[in-house]
Amino acid sequence: MSDNIESHLSENRIFKPSKEFSKNARIKSMAQYKRMHKESIEKPGVFWGREAKELTWQKKWTKALDWKAPYAKWFVGGKLNVCENCVDRHLTNGRANKAAIIWEGEPGESRTLTYRQLHREVCQFANVLLAQGIKPKDRVLIYMPMVPEAVIAMLACARIGAVHSVVFGGFSAESIVDRLSDCKAKAVITADGGYRRGGVVPLKANVDEALKKYKAVDTVIVHQRIGDKIPMKRGRDVYWHDEAARVPAKHVAKAFDSEHPLFILYTSGSTGKPKGILHTSGGYLTGTYSTCKYIFDMQDDDVYWCTADVGWVTGHSYITYGPLANGVTQVMYEGAPNHPDFGRFWDIVEKYGVTIFYTAPTAIRAFIKAGDQFPDSRDLSSLRLLGTVGEPINPEAWMWYHEKIGGGRCPIVDTWWQTETGAIMISPLPGCTPTKPGTATLPFFGVDAAILDETGEECAPNEGGKLVIRKPWPSMLRSIYGDKKRYRDTYWNDYKGMYTAGDGARTDRQGNFWIVGRLDDVLNVSGHRLGTAEVESALVEHKTVAESAVVGRPHEIKGQGVVAFVTVKGNVKTSEALAKELRNHVGKVIGAIAKPDEIYFTPSLPKTRSGKIMRRLLKELVATGEVSGNITTLEDYSVIADLQKNLKK
Ligand code: WTA
C-alpha cells in the first residue's frame, strides 16, 4: 500500500465509561452493542424498520431496502414529511412547550423557541415559500448566518417538498454562482448580514453579486438580522417579515415519498468542480435520528450543543434534522468561538447548562493554545458527554478535551462520517465502548466497514488500506446531483458493490478504526474539505498566473494548511504584494478558508514526463524540506533543487 497511509501511532490508554453513565445510557454494554450490530448487518430490514417505526409515517413502506448497486432505495413505498417529524410530532408527545432552540447571537442577545413556536414559524414560512410559487422538487439556495431562521428555512423547504441547498456563509459570491447554476435554483433565502468576530458578514451583498451572473432566480427572501438599510431589487427581493405578515401561520404537512429529494449539499472532490451530494427523506431522517439517539444518547432533559455551521453537513444532520427529530433542547450560537475572547463557548455551556457538546478538533487545538484560564474559570459541571468530528483528533487534544472540558468524567465520541454518508458511521457508543485517544473506534449499527488493500483483500490489523463500506445504509447519498457517472466513478469504482470513502485507515487488534486521512487530492483545513484543484483553478484564474500546484502541510491549529506553488506568466514580476493579492483573490473566488497560508513563486513545477504535476513531491517538500520518495519519473531534477532553495529562504 502507498506509504502515505501507513500509520505509526500506538496508543495504549483506554478509557471506559463510568458505571453510572452506562447504567443510564441507551446501550449499556458491549454485549448489547455486539448483539444489535450483528442483527443490523444480518437483517438490516428488521433493524432499520424498527428504528424507522419510531418516526411518523403517513403511509408505511412495503419494503425496507431495494438495492441495485450503487443505487439504494430505503423504505420503498413509504410516505412521510420530514418536517412534520422534526416539529409537529412534538406537539402531541408532551414536548410542545419544551425549548427546541435556545439561540445566542454574537452580540449577546438570546432567544428561545419552543417546539410550538418553532412549529408556528416553520408553518408560516412554508406558506411564504408557497406564496412565492415554490413547488416540490424546486431547488432553493440558503445562504444564512447562524440564526434560527436558517433552520426554519431548511425545515420549511422540507415541509413543502422543496430541495434546499445550503451554502456556508463564509463562501464567496462566486461559490454561490457555481452552486446556483449546478442545481438551477429558483429562489434564494438569505439575510442582510450576520455577526462574526464583531463585524458584519455582508450576505445579501454577496447574493446580489452572484445574481449578476446567474439570472434564473426569481425570488430572494431576506431575513432582517442586522437592520441596516440595504439595496433591495424590486420584483425580486422581499423581506421575510413582510411576507410572513401576509400569510397564515397554519399549514398541514403533506406526505412525500421516502425517496423524495431532501437536500443537495456541495462538497469538495479531487476535481475543481464541487460535487452536489444528494440526500433523500426517509432513510436520511432515520439515520440522523438513530445516531443522535444512540451516539449522543439524547435524553429528554439534555441540553445539546453542536458548534458546527448549518452550511456544513454536520449542521444539517446534527443541528437541524437529527436533534429535532429526537425532540431535544439545543443551543445554537451565531458567532466566533473567540469573541470577545476564548471563554465564549464555556460561558455558553455554563449559562444554559449544556450537557452534550459536539465540536471539531481544530477548535479544541485553538482552545489549548489560548490557555487553560478560559475553561478553568467557568463551571462546566453540567456536561456529561463530549463529541468531535471533522478530522482525526490528535491524542494530545483528546486528552485535553477529556480533562479540561470533560472534567475526566465525560465519555468522548470521536465520530467519523462524511457529507456523503449523511450520518455518523464509526463512533464509540458512550455507555459501552472503551475509547482510546485518536480512534473513532467501532462501526455504528448497520455499518459494514472494512479496510481493503489494492487487491480487495481485507488488511490485517495495523496494516494501512482503504476504508470501504460494504453494505448500503439508510442515510447514504443517493447520487451526485445531475451526474450519475461521477457518482459511480468516485465512490463505486474501486471494489465491486462497495462504497469507497476516500480515506486511508487501519484497524488495531481490538478492531478499532484509525482514520489516517484523505487518499485523494482533498485537504482537510479546520475540519473542512477543500479540493487542491479548486484552489489551483482559483489561482490560475488570476491574470498573472500561468500554473499552480496546491498541497497541504501539517498545521498546528487547522490540521492542514494550504501551500501554493505558483508559476507566473512571462513578464510578471513576483513580489510579496503579488502573493498577498493572490491570497485575497482565492478568498474572493472560494472563501476565506481556502486562502493559502503560504505562496511560493517558482519558475517551474515538478512534473512527470507525461506532464502530470507531482504533488506528492511538493507535499513532502513542504512537510520535511526534503524529497525522499521515488523520483525516477520526474522530468527535470533541477526543479526540486530550486524549490528546496526557495523554501529555505
Ligand atoms: C474527515 C464531515 C477522522 C475524513 C462530517 C472524511 C474524520 C472527511 C472524522 C469528511 C473523524 C471526518 N476522524 N477523520 N472523526 N470526521 N473526518 O464531508 O477525512 O466535511 O472523509 O464531513 O472528514 O468531511 P465532510
PDB file of N, CA, C and O and ligand atoms in Angstrom, residues 267 313-314 389-392 414-420 503 515 518 524 529, ligand 1:
ATOM      1  N   THR A 267     -19.802  19.590  -1.825  1.00  0.00           N
ATOM      2  CA  THR A 267     -18.569  19.294  -1.100  1.00  0.00           C
ATOM      3  C   THR A 267     -17.437  19.099  -2.092  1.00  0.00           C
ATOM      4  O   THR A 267     -17.671  18.815  -3.259  1.00  0.00           O
ATOM      5  N   VAL A 313     -22.370  19.686   6.504  1.00  0.00           N
ATOM      6  CA  VAL A 313     -23.275  18.557   6.724  1.00  0.00           C
ATOM      7  C   VAL A 313     -23.536  18.340   8.222  1.00  0.00           C
ATOM      8  O   VAL A 313     -24.626  17.932   8.619  1.00  0.00           O
ATOM      9  N   THR A 314     -22.545  18.639   9.046  1.00  0.00           N
ATOM     10  CA  THR A 314     -22.745  18.464  10.485  1.00  0.00           C
ATOM     11  C   THR A 314     -23.920  19.325  10.969  1.00  0.00           C
ATOM     12  O   THR A 314     -24.721  18.889  11.799  1.00  0.00           O
ATOM     13  N   VAL A 389     -15.767  15.824  15.579  1.00  0.00           N
ATOM     14  CA  VAL A 389     -15.993  15.454  14.184  1.00  0.00           C
ATOM     15  C   VAL A 389     -15.141  16.312  13.262  1.00  0.00           C
ATOM     16  O   VAL A 389     -14.791  17.422  13.610  1.00  0.00           O
ATOM     17  N   GLY A 390     -14.824  15.771  12.108  1.00  0.00           N
ATOM     18  CA  GLY A 390     -14.228  16.577  11.047  1.00  0.00           C
ATOM     19  C   GLY A 390     -12.854  16.127  10.623  1.00  0.00           C
ATOM     20  O   GLY A 390     -12.467  16.295   9.480  1.00  0.00           O
ATOM     21  N   GLU A 391     -12.091  15.554  11.525  1.00  0.00           N
ATOM     22  CA  GLU A 391     -10.736  15.124  11.189  1.00  0.00           C
ATOM     23  C   GLU A 391     -10.267  14.228  12.332  1.00  0.00           C
ATOM     24  O   GLU A 391     -10.875  14.215  13.402  1.00  0.00           O
ATOM     25  N   PRO A 392      -9.182  13.509  12.088  1.00  0.00           N
ATOM     26  CA  PRO A 392      -8.655  12.698  13.188  1.00  0.00           C
ATOM     27  C   PRO A 392      -8.249  13.628  14.332  1.00  0.00           C
ATOM     28  O   PRO A 392      -7.698  14.693  14.093  1.00  0.00           O
ATOM     29  N   ASP A 414     -15.730  10.202  19.283  1.00  0.00           N
ATOM     30  CA  ASP A 414     -15.000  10.691  18.114  1.00  0.00           C
ATOM     31  C   ASP A 414     -15.735  10.094  16.918  1.00  0.00           C
ATOM     32  O   ASP A 414     -15.677   8.888  16.684  1.00  0.00           O
ATOM     33  N   THR A 415     -16.447  10.941  16.176  1.00  0.00           N
ATOM     34  CA  THR A 415     -17.385  10.435  15.171  1.00  0.00           C
ATOM     35  C   THR A 415     -16.824  10.581  13.767  1.00  0.00           C
ATOM     36  O   THR A 415     -16.571  11.697  13.308  1.00  0.00           O
ATOM     37  N   TRP A 416     -16.643   9.487  13.086  1.00  0.00           N
ATOM     38  CA  TRP A 416     -16.197   9.544  11.681  1.00  0.00           C
ATOM     39  C   TRP A 416     -17.403   9.419  10.756  1.00  0.00           C
ATOM     40  O   TRP A 416     -18.211   8.488  10.897  1.00  0.00           O
ATOM     41  N   TRP A 417     -17.494  10.350   9.847  1.00  0.00           N
ATOM     42  CA  TRP A 417     -18.512  10.274   8.801  1.00  0.00           C
ATOM     43  C   TRP A 417     -18.213  11.314   7.746  1.00  0.00           C
ATOM     44  O   TRP A 417     -17.172  11.968   7.814  1.00  0.00           O
ATOM     45  N   GLN A 418     -19.082  11.468   6.778  1.00  0.00           N
ATOM     46  CA  GLN A 418     -18.834  12.363   5.641  1.00  0.00           C
ATOM     47  C   GLN A 418     -20.142  12.971   5.150  1.00  0.00           C
ATOM     48  O   GLN A 418     -21.222  12.432   5.426  1.00  0.00           O
ATOM     49  N   THR A 419     -20.012  14.031   4.377  1.00  0.00           N
ATOM     50  CA  THR A 419     -21.185  14.624   3.720  1.00  0.00           C
ATOM     51  C   THR A 419     -21.961  13.512   3.011  1.00  0.00           C
ATOM     52  O   THR A 419     -23.184  13.454   3.047  1.00  0.00           O
ATOM     53  N   GLU A 420     -21.232  12.631   2.368  1.00  0.00           N
ATOM     54  CA  GLU A 420     -21.846  11.555   1.593  1.00  0.00           C
ATOM     55  C   GLU A 420     -22.581  10.534   2.460  1.00  0.00           C
ATOM     56  O   GLU A 420     -23.566   9.952   2.023  1.00  0.00           O
ATOM     57  N   ASP A 503     -10.851   7.717   2.280  1.00  0.00           N
ATOM     58  CA  ASP A 503      -9.965   7.865   3.433  1.00  0.00           C
ATOM     59  C   ASP A 503      -9.064   6.643   3.576  1.00  0.00           C
ATOM     60  O   ASP A 503      -9.491   5.518   3.309  1.00  0.00           O
ATOM     61  N   ILE A 515      -8.487   6.475  11.510  1.00  0.00           N
ATOM     62  CA  ILE A 515      -8.537   7.150  10.216  1.00  0.00           C
ATOM     63  C   ILE A 515      -7.246   7.941  10.049  1.00  0.00           C
ATOM     64  O   ILE A 515      -6.866   8.700  10.946  1.00  0.00           O
ATOM     65  N   ARG A 518      -7.214  11.681   4.034  1.00  0.00           N
ATOM     66  CA  ARG A 518      -7.697  11.518   2.667  1.00  0.00           C
ATOM     67  C   ARG A 518      -6.627  10.895   1.774  1.00  0.00           C
ATOM     68  O   ARG A 518      -5.442  11.164   1.916  1.00  0.00           O
ATOM     69  N   ASN A 524      -7.951  18.775   4.366  1.00  0.00           N
ATOM     70  CA  ASN A 524      -8.884  18.943   5.472  1.00  0.00           C
ATOM     71  C   ASN A 524      -8.373  20.131   6.290  1.00  0.00           C
ATOM     72  O   ASN A 524      -7.484  20.017   7.103  1.00  0.00           O
ATOM     73  N   ARG A 529     -13.513  20.264   4.121  1.00  0.00           N
ATOM     74  CA  ARG A 529     -12.916  19.684   2.923  1.00  0.00           C
ATOM     75  C   ARG A 529     -12.674  20.742   1.876  1.00  0.00           C
ATOM     76  O   ARG A 529     -13.521  21.573   1.596  1.00  0.00           O
TER      77      ARG A 529
HETATM   78  C1  WTA B   1     -12.635  13.513   7.749  1.00  0.00           C
HETATM   79  C2  WTA B   1     -17.706  15.912   7.950  1.00  0.00           C
HETATM   80  C3  WTA B   1     -11.054  11.278  11.228  1.00  0.00           C
HETATM   81  C4  WTA B   1     -12.475  12.316   6.815  1.00  0.00           C
HETATM   82  C5  WTA B   1     -18.692  15.148   8.816  1.00  0.00           C
HETATM   83  C6  WTA B   1     -13.748  12.365   5.993  1.00  0.00           C
HETATM   84  C7  WTA B   1     -12.618  12.465  10.034  1.00  0.00           C
HETATM   85  C8  WTA B   1     -13.973  13.844   5.845  1.00  0.00           C
HETATM   86  C9  WTA B   1     -13.518  12.395  11.124  1.00  0.00           C
HETATM   87  C10 WTA B   1     -15.433  14.189   5.624  1.00  0.00           C
HETATM   88  C11 WTA B   1     -13.079  11.730  12.325  1.00  0.00           C
HETATM   89  C12 WTA B   1     -14.466  13.450   9.487  1.00  0.00           C
HETATM   90  N1  WTA B   1     -11.849  11.181  12.313  1.00  0.00           N
HETATM   91  N2  WTA B   1     -11.403  11.898  10.094  1.00  0.00           N
HETATM   92  N3  WTA B   1     -13.832  11.640  13.404  1.00  0.00           N
HETATM   93  N4  WTA B   1     -14.647  13.012  10.745  1.00  0.00           N
HETATM   94  N5  WTA B   1     -13.238  13.130   9.041  1.00  0.00           N
HETATM   95  O1  WTA B   1     -17.690  15.641   4.231  1.00  0.00           O
HETATM   96  O2  WTA B   1     -11.340  12.528   6.007  1.00  0.00           O
HETATM   97  O3  WTA B   1     -16.958  17.633   5.595  1.00  0.00           O
HETATM   98  O4  WTA B   1     -13.625  11.725   4.747  1.00  0.00           O
HETATM   99  O5  WTA B   1     -17.934  15.594   6.636  1.00  0.00           O
HETATM  100  O6  WTA B   1     -13.505  14.410   7.066  1.00  0.00           O
HETATM  101  O7  WTA B   1     -15.633  15.571   5.635  1.00  0.00           O
HETATM  102  P1  WTA B   1     -17.078  16.173   5.457  1.00  0.00           P
END
